[in-house]
């Protein structure tokens, strides 16, 4: 994917929360560049600072140090009233949807347009267009309480897109939804990224969300950025400890298998019909124990990884590594 | 059961009581609603924090709320005379009623507005809404069912305060209950006025509940 201009630049960003007798560093020395038109993921465990980070991008939280440059504007230098105007070109959606409960779907979508001072007639027209984009035309007069979680998030997306923003910030937008609904919301986000060319920033704690739609990802851990890169690259070869932990989500117990040599085998798009592990066992004439497996079939190709326990004796171990080398199967020893 | 004169007196009492209650409620909301909004907006976690102003207004509200209404009624008499020209009759009672209930309404409004989910306010901020847009397009409309319910509570409180005006010759049902029932031991007249007050309270509460349910789109 060819990237264009930088859309959001975070330079030496830091945020400290101070209260009477505590002092919490939520973010420290964050440097990131998010390009126009990409879907950029920010992932971290809860408390890592990712929600604060996304709120610094639209200045809902004012950073303590560093700068946010949005579409070539340094947000630290603009007046409050200008900031309100700038926010109209940054849509945002939330985990809890945050729709106005006393307004129907249509009026919720009109809301940001009202704030922007657009006439009721034009706003309604635009709202109907957006309802079509998110596939909820029949729910125009329904109130949020009458909608399902997925429908509410669709309304929230329509609302966030109303003012034709350049960026859409998604703060754990799918975390309150079931897997099927999550998938449909992610599909919708991918579609609007393609059709509108809008830059999307996705905050999540789920690696699957990142895998599903992001082009690049930043992993944030203990207030700092641990790793940044293309999603495939980070997914195949996570470098930092936190990245490995996230990529192996659900496999945190691997580290508890002490004293054993483990090896991670990466499936980077080999044909799903090739029985990699079985062939290896047959060829090396030594059994291996599969500790963890997370693979999926995408268009007949296998993606994912497995962690296997290596045999005790050195010769068998060497045979396995030799096999993996000669067959060019990406792997690494896990300690 | 009652003579024509008594019936007319009671009907006048009802009209005076309703007049005082409705007028005082309206005027008290004109003062109390902005005050309540101010308390929410300037709170340290509010949309435009002004901690000092918030403290000062909060303290004034607390002082006014801690004065017993009967005392306030008497204390305010010179001021009432200045404004209305007399301290007798329903119009004169409106002055202490408004001053006594506005701070109470401010707190009712404050608590209703604080019920609005912070996430919704944050969403509005993310769209570039100004503090005044947040107040009038988010806080007040979103809190409307709760504000209506608070309104019913406020009106009933003002109604019961207005009955205390009977001690200072304010007119209304309270005056009848005190003059006939309390001073002259005519229990039947006291009972009938109390029964009417009960009916009015029931009616206001019922109306408040209905309006709240009708306005609330979350149900």
PDB file of C-alpha atoms in Angstrom, chain A residues 55 58 60 84 87-88 90 92 94 98-103 111-112 114-115 143 145 159, chain B residues 117 119-120 122-130 133 137-138 141-142 145 215-218:
ATOM      1  CA  UNK A  55      -7.395  11.237  23.465  1.00  0.00           C
ATOM      2  CA  UNK A  58      -7.755  15.049  19.320  1.00  0.00           C
ATOM      3  CA  UNK A  60      -9.452  15.685  24.626  1.00  0.00           C
ATOM      4  CA  UNK A  84     -13.186  22.927  18.263  1.00  0.00           C
ATOM      5  CA  UNK A  87     -12.040  18.365  15.950  1.00  0.00           C
ATOM      6  CA  UNK A  88     -14.776  18.436  13.332  1.00  0.00           C
ATOM      7  CA  UNK A  90     -11.523  14.053  13.439  1.00  0.00           C
ATOM      8  CA  UNK A  92     -14.301   9.364  17.058  1.00  0.00           C
ATOM      9  CA  UNK A  94     -16.144   4.521  21.463  1.00  0.00           C
ATOM     10  CA  UNK A  98     -21.963   7.092  23.505  1.00  0.00           C
ATOM     11  CA  UNK A  99     -25.035   7.909  21.483  1.00  0.00           C
ATOM     12  CA  UNK A 100     -27.469  10.527  22.706  1.00  0.00           C
ATOM     13  CA  UNK A 101     -30.124   8.358  24.303  1.00  0.00           C
ATOM     14  CA  UNK A 102     -32.908  10.922  23.950  1.00  0.00           C
ATOM     15  CA  UNK A 103     -32.399  11.402  20.215  1.00  0.00           C
ATOM     16  CA  UNK A 111     -25.828  16.140  15.941  1.00  0.00           C
ATOM     17  CA  UNK A 112     -22.240  16.876  14.809  1.00  0.00           C
ATOM     18  CA  UNK A 114     -25.773  20.869  14.164  1.00  0.00           C
ATOM     19  CA  UNK A 115     -22.635  21.648  16.142  1.00  0.00           C
ATOM     20  CA  UNK A 143     -33.982   5.361  19.456  1.00  0.00           C
ATOM     21  CA  UNK A 145     -32.398   1.868  23.317  1.00  0.00           C
ATOM     22  CA  UNK A 159     -22.319  10.085  13.254  1.00  0.00           C
TER      23      UNK A 159
ATOM     24  CA  UNK B 117     -22.999   9.574  31.135  1.00  0.00           C
ATOM     25  CA  UNK B 119     -18.961   9.207  27.648  1.00  0.00           C
ATOM     26  CA  UNK B 120     -21.745  11.103  25.875  1.00  0.00           C
ATOM     27  CA  UNK B 122     -16.819  13.188  25.700  1.00  0.00           C
ATOM     28  CA  UNK B 123     -18.354  12.205  22.362  1.00  0.00           C
ATOM     29  CA  UNK B 124     -19.786  15.708  21.985  1.00  0.00           C
ATOM     30  CA  UNK B 125     -16.391  17.199  22.845  1.00  0.00           C
ATOM     31  CA  UNK B 126     -14.750  14.984  20.232  1.00  0.00           C
ATOM     32  CA  UNK B 127     -17.086  16.535  17.647  1.00  0.00           C
ATOM     33  CA  UNK B 128     -15.924  20.004  18.609  1.00  0.00           C
ATOM     34  CA  UNK B 129     -18.952  21.016  20.687  1.00  0.00           C
ATOM     35  CA  UNK B 130     -18.435  24.154  22.781  1.00  0.00           C
ATOM     36  CA  UNK B 133     -23.521  23.535  23.024  1.00  0.00           C
ATOM     37  CA  UNK B 137     -27.750  20.071  23.252  1.00  0.00           C
ATOM     38  CA  UNK B 138     -26.425  17.305  25.505  1.00  0.00           C
ATOM     39  CA  UNK B 141     -31.956  17.173  26.783  1.00  0.00           C
ATOM     40  CA  UNK B 142     -30.275  13.977  28.010  1.00  0.00           C
ATOM     41  CA  UNK B 145     -36.649  12.824  32.284  1.00  0.00           C
ATOM     42  CA  UNK B 215     -40.145  12.128  27.534  1.00  0.00           C
ATOM     43  CA  UNK B 216     -37.777   9.245  28.233  1.00  0.00           C
ATOM     44  CA  UNK B 217     -36.654   7.478  25.054  1.00  0.00           C
ATOM     45  CA  UNK B 218     -34.594   4.923  26.919  1.00  0.00           C
TER      46      UNK B 218
END
